[in-house]
Amino acid sequence: MAVARFGRQARLLDQGKKKFNGSVTLSAHEHKSEKKDQKEVANVKNEKGKKKLPEKVSKEKHGSEESEGEDSEKEKEDEDEEREVVDGKEEALNDEGEVNGEETGGEGALIVSLDQESEEKLEDDGGESEERGKKRYKIKGPLFDPKAHYHWKLCSTRSKHNYIPCIDMEITTGRLQYRHTERSCPRTEPMCLVPLPRDGYGRPVPWPDSKIKILYKNVQHPKLAAFIKEHSWVMESGEYLTFPQNQSELRGGILHYLESIEEMVPDIEWGKNIRVVLDIGCTDSAFGASLLDKDVLALALGLKDDLVDLAQVAIERGFPALVSPFGNRRLPFPSGVFDAIHCGGCTIPWHSNGGKHLLEMNRILRPGGYFVLSTKHDSFEDEEVMSKLAASICWNILAHKTDEVSDVGVKIYQKPDSNDIYKLRRKKYPPLCKENDNPDAAWYVPVKTCLHAIPSAIEQHGTEWPEEWPKRLERYPDWLSDKDKLVADTKHWKAIVEKSYLTGLGIDWSNIRNVMDMKAIYGGFAAALSQRKVWVMNVVPVHTPDTLPFIFERGLVGTYHDWCESFGTYPRSYDLLHVDHLFSRLKNRCKQPVSIVVEMDRLLRPGGWTIIREKVEILEPLEGILKSLHWEIRMTYAQGKEGILCAQKTMWRP
């Protein structure tokens, strides 16, 4: 295949040199947000066109790292030729940051742009951090060396084809030590490729058939065979694992279980009042599967606390899932974003260590939200301790009933929606958190044994319950001050998805189910795909403004992450990775930027796609890296200094 070059002309390539529809809508909508760019921002000439982020977004940071040092003058990047969508069209900005004579944000424009003052306000106010000191790696020259040659090898770990680098840790003796209680990454970013399963890898069963069957060899695990024999909701049938409809661990079926919850608390209207749910433990993916039919997005949290983590099975079936140990650190979510949290037979000792795990549930649960706890055989002592703990944090127990059919005891708690009840507590334990403790700071931040105050100011998220689904997808809450930018973001991505992604890239969307937006801002890309049969994991990098609360407010799901580390999921989890100006914002942050591409290779299924929007100076060497991984470059397009690359991963392994 001829080598693709970036220029002002489009070059649409595949192995047969077939040309796809070239109607690619191009936009560079980067936003200055890293502390490392403060020096750069200070030297940008067109300061007069810059606008601040909405108050909530610009002043808070969700990570917990500290900035070390400053960038040298040599590392300042030139101001790029940016574009902005105006009435559905994209036009180049002139040197003064203007479109057709109107002032706009000089740094990127479409959605957000930071001036020096607001950049400096992105301070870490998350309290104590356990994160290793993040160094600044001063990369001279281009992010990727265009002259570099890459020779790949397979990872050699005990986890083999299921390797999750920041969860499966190797000690120096070469023996593997599973550290599932805390996230702990290798000192250097992995530069090896995860092998395919021993018996090969088959093309995943497409959605919606994957709800009822998946290829067994794609999720092989040493302990899975024994697990299957002991549980009725999953069965081995030839080369497939099958999931009988309405079958679950519960007698009477999962639908009866969900209906009984609604009967106990009528305000729980699945798919209307309740849209975003966290399923702790992922012990039975029938829960998330049945809720999906009711328009509920249930994110399964695989705790990786034993060798049979069913999060991988959930992902293979096409359900949202994330792997995150739950020990002494906060989960990677903002405060007050889940409408409900479900723990069905999960083994978490909620009442131990001062109840810190339950306090973490209180942090991420929306004010007025529901905590559903179901167990088969609770001891009287455990039940009494749990009741006292729930009372101490002012959770109201709405229902406590043992279902006659399933023989499962169900308790439904509700978090208070105002601070008044906290003032009435006789014992002030757990105490209220200090005012400077940012409840949204979650990346490597330890769990605190304190209660965060319920938001009450109009500029705080969580003061009101969202609109019913699907109205909440397009409604913008009062705590967002600049709604015009959000409307523009929604229109921008809707136009790009409809006019370019769905028709102009050669992607067969019938084979796309699991999607990740590696640098989500307001969830506009995910919202544009809401009518497709896909779900999107919206990742908000820890070095960018904290927009994740709004993504949840829209009825979407996401997580915080630092792309200098491996993501919390199994290999081969996603069908499509969307990368919008991520690499250019990670320069001088990651020791080996190439490791991000290696991680993308780990995340993506063979046959999966990636859409990368970046500066041409980054896309050119990046194309070479992808080719060294034997990915097929399906399309390249460039206009000025900005470009887009579409590639497809193959089955190749070294």
XYZ file of C-alpha atoms in Angstrom:
654
model
C 0.000 0.000 0.000
C 1.314 3.405 -0.882
C 2.423 5.582 1.984
C -0.189 8.184 2.889
C 0.992 11.766 3.120
C -0.784 14.640 4.814
C -1.420 17.759 2.756
C -4.250 20.015 1.703
C -5.620 17.288 -0.543
C -7.543 14.322 0.865
C -6.045 10.882 0.434
C -8.484 8.098 1.143
C -6.755 4.767 1.391
C -7.387 1.123 2.065
C -5.669 -2.054 0.937
C -7.506 -2.056 -2.377
C -7.047 1.704 -2.727
C -10.803 2.125 -2.744
C -11.866 5.722 -2.189
C -14.533 6.371 0.396
C -16.818 9.364 0.502
C -14.463 12.230 1.238
C -16.955 14.468 3.032
C -14.823 14.780 6.140
C -15.801 17.657 8.366
C -12.634 18.957 9.958
C -12.374 20.907 13.158
C -9.603 21.680 15.587
C -11.352 22.398 18.860
C -8.537 21.968 21.313
C -8.725 23.663 24.650
C -5.847 24.941 26.737
C -6.188 23.330 30.106
C -2.918 21.863 31.360
C -0.861 23.617 33.965
C 2.172 22.774 31.861
C 0.891 25.145 29.179
C 0.695 28.229 31.388
C 3.898 29.688 29.975
C 2.661 29.034 26.468
C -0.638 30.749 27.142
C 1.139 33.766 28.600
C 3.011 34.241 25.335
C 0.083 33.870 22.956
C -0.332 37.142 21.085
C -4.061 37.117 20.483
C -5.076 37.327 24.127
C -7.934 39.714 23.452
C -10.088 37.014 21.878
C -9.912 34.617 24.784
C -12.849 33.703 26.950
C -13.058 31.976 30.303
C -14.603 28.623 30.967
C -17.872 28.408 32.885
C -17.164 29.223 36.528
C -17.535 25.665 37.772
C -15.352 24.157 35.097
C -12.505 26.625 35.122
C -11.826 26.719 38.839
C -11.850 23.093 39.838
C -9.518 20.259 39.031
C -10.340 16.610 39.467
C -6.835 15.174 39.619
C -4.525 15.397 42.585
C -1.105 15.857 41.126
C 1.260 18.761 41.625
C 2.983 20.644 38.874
C 6.772 20.520 38.974
C 8.818 23.118 37.172
C 7.988 25.287 34.225
C 8.335 24.792 30.494
C 11.271 26.519 28.863
C 10.836 29.180 26.226
C 11.969 26.694 23.580
C 8.932 24.525 24.255
C 6.369 27.137 23.326
C 4.175 25.962 20.487
C 3.156 28.282 17.658
C -0.427 29.400 17.587
C -2.194 27.089 15.154
C -4.630 27.887 12.421
C -7.846 27.034 14.233
C -11.351 26.532 12.932
C -14.761 27.103 14.341
C -18.162 25.829 13.359
C -20.328 28.809 12.455
C -23.872 27.992 11.344
C -22.783 24.473 10.407
C -19.678 25.601 8.468
C -16.039 25.655 9.508
C -13.935 28.706 8.808
C -10.308 29.500 9.520
C -9.468 31.959 12.262
C -7.223 34.842 11.345
C -4.199 35.937 13.360
C -6.366 37.986 15.701
C -8.541 35.043 16.668
C -11.526 36.311 14.741
C -14.096 34.734 12.439
C -15.659 37.129 9.945
C -14.601 40.045 12.119
C -16.071 38.622 15.328
C -13.889 37.994 18.334
C -13.631 34.380 19.408
C -11.470 32.278 21.654
C -7.983 32.503 20.222
C -6.912 29.055 21.432
C -9.184 26.657 19.683
C -12.312 28.463 19.789
C -15.247 26.180 19.368
C -15.823 25.085 22.906
C -13.423 26.303 25.518
C -10.417 28.563 25.724
C -8.484 29.657 28.760
C -6.654 32.881 29.347
C -3.672 32.983 31.654
C -5.695 33.982 34.694
C -8.193 31.144 34.464
C -5.369 28.743 33.572
C -3.653 29.535 36.855
C -6.870 28.878 38.752
C -6.831 25.219 37.738
C -5.249 24.330 41.042
C -5.328 21.034 42.844
C -7.585 21.425 45.834
C -8.280 17.757 46.349
C -6.428 17.430 49.630
C -3.900 14.697 50.311
C -2.724 12.630 47.382
C -1.110 9.242 47.171
C -0.033 9.754 43.566
C 3.634 9.467 42.822
C 5.114 12.878 41.987
C 4.365 13.423 38.311
C 7.497 14.613 36.560
C 7.539 16.864 33.549
C 9.397 15.201 30.706
C 10.750 17.989 28.550
C 10.576 16.651 25.021
C 12.649 18.689 22.590
C 11.427 18.607 19.046
C 8.393 16.651 17.813
C 6.252 14.474 20.066
C 7.005 11.402 17.945
C 10.375 11.059 16.234
C 9.582 10.723 12.497
C 12.869 8.852 11.954
C 12.279 6.274 14.690
C 11.897 2.575 13.864
C 9.807 0.366 16.121
C 10.321 -3.316 16.842
C 7.579 -4.852 18.943
C 7.499 -7.839 21.242
C 4.776 -9.586 23.208
C 4.280 -8.934 26.915
C 5.507 -11.798 29.056
C 3.319 -11.784 32.152
C 1.379 -14.336 34.101
C -1.821 -12.537 33.160
C -0.991 -13.250 29.496
C -3.841 -12.192 27.212
C -5.769 -10.574 30.101
C -2.955 -8.250 31.183
C -4.034 -4.981 32.863
C -0.711 -3.217 33.625
C -1.846 -1.008 36.518
C -3.651 -3.842 38.284
C -1.532 -6.922 37.538
C 1.819 -5.995 39.039
C 5.073 -7.934 38.731
C 7.706 -7.771 41.445
C 11.421 -7.712 40.699
C 11.872 -11.437 41.329
C 9.776 -12.165 38.264
C 6.912 -13.756 40.193
C 3.542 -12.103 39.765
C 1.881 -10.433 42.708
C -1.774 -9.525 42.200
C -2.357 -6.198 43.885
C -6.072 -5.962 43.423
C -6.707 -3.806 46.482
C -5.049 -0.719 44.964
C -4.156 0.606 41.547
C -0.378 0.449 41.102
C 1.349 1.035 37.775
C 4.774 -0.075 36.521
C 7.506 2.520 36.953
C 7.946 2.716 33.194
C 5.093 2.605 30.745
C 4.674 -0.829 29.103
C 6.028 -0.936 25.554
C 5.019 -4.519 24.780
C 1.910 -5.843 23.034
C -0.623 -8.018 24.853
C -0.924 -11.446 23.162
C -4.172 -12.856 21.821
C -5.894 -15.671 23.766
C -4.164 -19.053 23.602
C -6.873 -20.641 21.444
C -7.057 -17.644 19.141
C -9.430 -14.712 18.947
C -12.660 -14.663 16.993
C -14.608 -11.760 15.641
C -16.946 -10.670 18.465
C -20.622 -11.514 18.153
C -22.276 -8.284 16.934
C -24.885 -6.397 18.931
C -27.668 -7.209 19.808
C -26.878 -10.939 19.471
C -24.013 -10.474 21.955
C -26.612 -9.960 24.695
C -27.418 -13.686 24.549
C -24.123 -15.249 23.408
C -20.400 -14.512 23.111
C -17.371 -16.485 21.934
C -15.974 -18.398 24.891
C -12.355 -18.239 23.696
C -12.427 -14.435 23.681
C -12.886 -14.317 27.477
C -10.996 -17.421 28.543
C -9.868 -17.379 32.140
C -8.411 -20.134 34.342
C -11.237 -19.891 36.878
C -14.098 -19.156 34.495
C -14.864 -22.793 33.607
C -15.451 -23.699 37.260
C -17.565 -20.567 37.748
C -19.818 -21.482 34.827
C -20.595 -24.889 36.295
C -21.810 -23.312 39.533
C -24.061 -20.586 38.096
C -27.226 -20.814 36.051
C -27.260 -17.424 34.310
C -24.329 -18.353 32.042
C -23.981 -21.646 30.146
C -21.398 -23.203 27.856
C -22.819 -24.181 24.480
C -20.226 -25.345 21.962
C -17.872 -22.463 21.190
C -20.179 -19.950 22.866
C -21.152 -18.786 26.312
C -24.904 -18.247 26.325
C -27.074 -16.143 28.620
C -30.711 -17.300 28.846
C -33.139 -14.391 28.793
C -34.338 -13.230 32.230
C -32.036 -15.791 33.846
C -29.989 -14.643 36.826
C -28.706 -15.746 40.190
C -32.083 -14.835 41.632
C -35.005 -17.213 41.693
C -37.909 -15.679 39.815
C -35.614 -13.966 37.334
C -34.061 -10.545 37.050
C -37.211 -8.856 35.742
C -39.121 -9.854 38.871
C -36.265 -8.442 40.947
C -36.343 -5.078 39.138
C -40.127 -4.854 39.329
C -40.094 -5.603 43.055
C -37.670 -2.706 43.604
C -40.044 -0.347 41.787
C -42.963 -1.657 43.817
C -41.115 -1.000 47.087
C -40.148 2.547 46.018
C -42.448 3.845 43.229
C -40.248 6.926 42.720
C -37.639 4.602 41.228
C -38.830 4.716 37.654
C -36.239 2.780 35.676
C -35.340 4.653 32.495
C -37.080 7.886 33.453
C -36.231 9.124 36.937
C -33.304 6.696 37.125
C -30.928 6.770 34.160
C -27.299 6.330 35.364
C -26.600 3.440 37.759
C -23.381 2.046 39.220
C -23.435 -1.736 39.680
C -20.816 -2.589 42.290
C -19.000 -5.899 41.938
C -20.391 -6.994 38.569
C -21.428 -10.383 39.964
C -24.311 -10.908 37.546
C -24.420 -8.978 34.252
C -28.114 -9.864 33.903
C -28.812 -6.784 36.053
C -27.218 -4.367 33.582
C -28.601 -6.265 30.588
C -32.191 -5.991 31.781
C -31.833 -2.352 32.794
C -30.508 -1.512 29.336
C -33.834 -2.649 27.897
C -35.430 -0.038 30.164
C -33.147 2.793 28.896
C -30.984 2.664 32.025
C -27.226 2.949 31.576
C -25.739 0.689 34.256
C -21.962 0.933 34.591
C -20.596 -2.323 36.008
C -17.620 -1.818 38.331
C -15.317 -4.827 38.284
C -13.364 -4.802 41.537
C -10.731 -7.356 40.455
C -10.804 -8.719 43.992
C -10.649 -12.338 42.890
C -9.619 -14.292 39.812
C -13.114 -14.394 38.313
C -13.871 -10.820 37.355
C -17.030 -10.813 35.262
C -16.433 -7.283 34.000
C -14.679 -8.856 31.013
C -17.768 -10.930 30.243
C -19.953 -7.821 30.532
C -17.730 -5.877 28.114
C -17.680 -8.736 25.610
C -21.490 -8.774 25.730
C -21.527 -5.045 24.930
C -22.358 -3.602 28.353
C -20.602 -0.635 30.027
C -17.964 -1.780 32.501
C -14.854 -0.481 34.225
C -12.204 -2.264 36.291
C -11.142 -0.365 39.405
C -9.892 -1.772 42.714
C -11.815 -0.344 45.635
C -9.472 -0.097 48.596
C -8.227 3.081 50.227
C -8.655 5.462 47.309
C -11.661 7.200 45.836
C -13.257 5.750 42.738
C -12.497 7.729 39.536
C -15.817 9.585 39.459
C -16.974 13.069 40.500
C -19.272 13.619 43.447
C -23.044 13.316 43.277
C -23.419 11.887 39.777
C -25.035 8.434 40.049
C -28.823 8.322 40.249
C -28.627 4.945 41.980
C -25.985 2.499 43.177
C -26.654 -1.224 43.274
C -24.830 -3.849 45.326
C -26.307 -7.257 44.645
C -24.484 -9.845 46.700
C -21.209 -7.928 46.538
C -18.754 -8.810 49.286
C -17.698 -5.307 50.296
C -17.530 -4.878 54.096
C -19.441 -1.617 54.167
C -19.213 -1.173 57.925
C -15.458 -1.789 58.335
C -12.750 0.889 58.684
C -15.147 3.523 59.939
C -17.528 2.845 57.067
C -15.225 4.534 54.563
C -16.488 2.464 51.631
C -20.065 3.498 52.341
C -18.898 7.093 52.703
C -17.394 6.817 49.225
C -20.774 5.645 47.953
C -22.270 8.681 49.661
C -19.776 10.926 47.847
C -20.598 9.706 44.328
C -24.344 9.214 44.889
C -26.571 12.052 43.710
C -28.400 13.978 46.493
C -31.735 12.198 46.794
C -30.254 9.165 45.029
C -30.851 5.520 45.948
C -28.560 2.813 47.302
C -29.971 -0.675 46.692
C -28.428 -3.446 48.774
C -29.530 -7.034 48.304
C -28.194 -10.045 50.198
C -29.337 -13.594 50.792
C -28.171 -14.317 54.303
C -27.090 -11.304 56.320
C -26.071 -11.956 59.900
C -27.981 -10.071 62.572
C -24.778 -8.395 63.748
C -23.834 -7.169 60.268
C -27.349 -5.925 59.666
C -27.382 -3.987 62.924
C -23.999 -2.378 62.259
C -25.052 -1.427 58.725
C -28.264 0.151 60.016
C -26.350 2.264 62.545
C -23.850 3.369 59.927
C -26.581 4.358 57.463
C -28.324 6.318 60.211
C -25.076 8.113 61.102
C -24.820 9.505 57.555
C -28.550 10.312 57.540
C -29.556 7.823 54.875
C -33.263 7.156 55.050
C -34.217 3.493 54.723
C -37.201 3.507 52.365
C -37.795 -0.232 52.187
C -36.563 -3.434 53.798
C -38.145 -6.590 52.512
C -37.277 -10.222 51.863
C -38.772 -11.263 48.558
C -40.747 -14.500 48.866
C -39.882 -15.662 45.365
C -36.172 -14.925 45.213
C -35.522 -15.299 48.963
C -33.364 -12.191 48.773
C -33.411 -9.444 51.339
C -33.539 -6.016 49.702
C -32.828 -2.718 51.458
C -33.289 0.583 49.677
C -31.655 3.667 51.199
C -31.962 7.275 50.072
C -29.324 9.957 50.454
C -30.611 13.283 51.847
C -31.071 16.152 49.413
C -30.306 18.981 51.852
C -27.960 19.757 54.752
C -30.728 20.376 57.275
C -30.767 16.808 58.522
C -27.014 16.836 59.194
C -27.546 19.594 61.756
C -29.976 17.394 63.705
C -27.507 14.576 64.322
C -26.838 13.881 67.985
C -23.410 12.454 67.286
C -21.361 14.413 64.801
C -19.621 11.321 63.490
C -18.637 10.985 60.792
C -17.829 14.709 60.784
C -18.472 17.019 57.868
C -15.532 17.339 55.505
C -13.454 20.498 55.561
C -14.536 23.205 53.158
C -11.270 22.967 51.200
C -11.773 19.244 50.548
C -12.828 19.062 46.908
C -15.430 16.271 46.623
C -14.761 15.989 42.867
C -11.029 15.299 43.276
C -10.769 11.570 42.692
C -7.519 10.586 40.955
C -5.201 8.931 43.514
C -7.049 10.688 46.335
C -7.604 8.654 49.525
C -11.117 7.969 50.756
C -11.982 10.347 53.587
C -14.054 9.302 56.603
C -16.147 12.437 56.482
C -19.410 13.670 54.977
C -19.395 16.214 52.184
C -22.028 18.901 52.482
C -24.958 18.666 50.076
C -24.562 21.261 47.275
C -26.836 24.233 47.850
C -25.468 27.113 45.756
C -26.893 27.529 42.264
C -23.414 27.335 40.699
C -22.807 23.878 42.222
C -23.729 20.686 40.420
C -26.126 18.365 42.217
C -28.546 20.957 43.565
C -31.417 19.689 41.420
C -32.460 16.302 40.098
C -32.002 16.080 36.291
C -34.853 15.990 33.808
C -36.270 12.615 32.861
C -34.471 10.692 30.165
C -34.116 11.469 27.270
C -34.852 15.160 27.926
C -31.774 15.489 30.154
C -29.475 14.780 27.186
C -30.262 18.184 25.655
C -31.026 20.219 28.813
C -28.348 22.391 30.360
C -28.495 22.941 34.142
C -28.332 26.330 35.816
C -24.899 25.673 37.321
C -23.336 25.916 33.850
C -22.795 29.600 33.139
C -21.978 29.547 29.412
C -24.629 27.414 27.777
C -23.998 28.837 24.306
C -20.706 26.982 24.101
C -22.413 23.748 25.085
C -25.085 24.204 22.437
C -22.329 24.854 19.893
C -20.473 21.734 21.041
C -23.583 19.584 20.618
C -24.269 20.951 17.122
C -20.598 20.631 16.189
C -20.315 16.925 16.972
C -23.749 16.125 15.592
C -22.706 17.586 12.244
C -19.365 15.769 12.223
C -20.869 12.411 13.197
C -23.737 12.591 10.717
C -21.860 14.080 7.753
C -18.484 12.411 8.215
C -18.117 9.600 10.722
C -21.222 7.610 9.802
C -20.799 7.845 6.029
C -17.354 9.109 5.060
C -14.844 6.864 6.805
C -15.780 3.393 5.585
C -16.667 2.128 9.070
C -19.308 -0.609 9.288
C -21.234 0.701 12.285
C -23.209 -2.533 12.618
C -20.007 -3.986 14.100
C -19.467 -1.072 16.506
C -20.842 -1.377 20.046
C -18.234 -0.386 22.663
C -16.891 3.127 22.013
C -14.430 5.291 23.952
C -13.916 9.040 23.653
C -10.364 9.362 24.984
C -10.632 13.119 25.543
C -14.262 13.984 26.125
C -15.185 17.560 26.935
C -18.944 17.964 27.266
C -19.962 14.570 25.897
C -21.030 16.046 22.561
C -19.534 13.155 20.601
C -21.390 10.608 22.762
C -24.618 12.599 22.531
C -24.341 12.597 18.740
C -24.235 8.788 18.840
C -27.134 8.433 21.287
C -29.505 7.155 18.600
C -27.029 4.506 17.458
C -26.782 1.064 19.049
C -23.578 1.965 20.891
C -22.481 3.086 24.327
C -19.617 5.541 24.908
C -17.093 5.669 27.739
C -16.337 9.398 28.113
C -12.829 9.834 29.498
C -11.943 13.222 30.976
C -8.132 13.399 31.351
C -6.960 14.520 34.777
C -4.977 17.422 33.332
C -8.008 19.052 31.678
C -10.869 21.112 33.135
C -13.366 19.003 35.052
C -16.368 18.606 32.764
C -17.255 15.056 33.849
C -20.125 16.123 36.187
C -21.953 17.626 33.206
C -21.423 14.432 31.162
C -23.191 12.463 33.893
C -25.856 15.180 34.126
C -26.696 14.456 30.481
C -27.361 10.809 31.303
C -24.037 9.563 29.938
C -21.200 7.733 31.706
C -17.493 8.427 31.990
C -14.419 8.402 34.185
C -11.274 10.342 35.028
C -7.966 9.031 33.727
C -4.312 9.925 33.201
C -3.241 8.673 29.760
C 0.374 8.347 30.904
C -0.955 5.185 32.610
C -2.908 2.160 31.430
C -6.691 2.334 31.513
C -8.777 0.209 33.893
C -10.187 -2.411 31.562
C -9.276 -5.704 29.959
C -7.474 -5.981 26.618
C -9.648 -5.966 23.504
C -12.529 -4.076 25.159
C -13.478 -1.461 22.561
C -14.636 -1.427 18.945
C -13.778 2.234 18.343
C -11.468 4.790 19.959
C -12.104 8.484 19.301
C -9.048 10.680 19.891
C -9.565 14.425 19.525
C -6.350 16.421 20.042
C -5.170 14.270 22.923
C -1.553 13.718 21.868
C -0.731 17.397 21.423
C -1.861 18.016 25.006
C 0.303 15.280 26.480
C 3.658 16.575 25.288
C 6.065 16.983 28.212
C 3.695 14.984 30.402
C 4.366 11.334 29.556
C 7.866 9.894 29.610
C 7.191 7.800 26.504
C 4.303 9.231 24.446
C 4.486 6.159 22.200
C 3.155 4.171 25.180
C -0.246 5.836 24.618
C -0.380 4.195 21.184
C 0.611 0.881 22.790
C -2.263 1.300 25.242
C -4.638 2.021 22.378
C -3.518 -1.258 20.813
C -4.314 -3.019 24.103
C -7.757 -1.420 24.400
C -8.900 -1.997 20.830
C -10.287 -5.262 19.518
C -8.767 -6.764 16.357
C -10.842 -5.289 13.558
C -11.584 -2.238 15.710
C -11.217 1.352 14.521
C -9.670 4.581 15.683
C -10.469 8.126 14.551
C -7.692 10.581 15.403
C -8.002 14.361 14.953
C -4.679 16.122 15.491
C -2.020 18.480 14.224
C -0.431 17.262 11.005
C 3.036 17.358 12.582
C 1.816 14.701 15.027
C -0.289 12.667 12.595
C 2.556 12.079 10.116
C 4.862 10.146 12.504
C 1.822 8.638 14.248
C 0.810 7.061 10.951
C 4.209 5.378 10.821
C 3.790 4.007 14.355
C 0.390 2.540 13.498
C 1.834 0.943 10.382
C 4.612 -0.627 12.446
C 1.792 -2.242 14.463
C 0.367 -3.501 11.159
C -2.760 -1.382 11.483
C -4.465 -0.523 8.201
C -4.549 3.215 7.458
C -8.015 3.633 5.983
C -8.135 7.375 5.508
C -6.033 10.501 5.943
C -7.076 14.086 5.384
C -5.451 17.402 6.136
C -6.294 21.069 5.818
C -3.682 23.561 6.870
C -2.022 22.404 10.076
C -4.894 20.164 11.159
C -5.738 16.665 10.011
C -7.659 13.474 10.629
C -6.538 9.856 10.459
C -8.749 6.774 10.448
C -7.128 3.366 11.024
C -8.187 -0.214 11.680
C -6.382 -2.694 13.930
C -5.564 -6.129 12.512
C -4.963 -9.564 14.078
C -1.189 -9.129 13.802
C 0.983 -9.952 16.788
C 4.813 -10.119 16.720
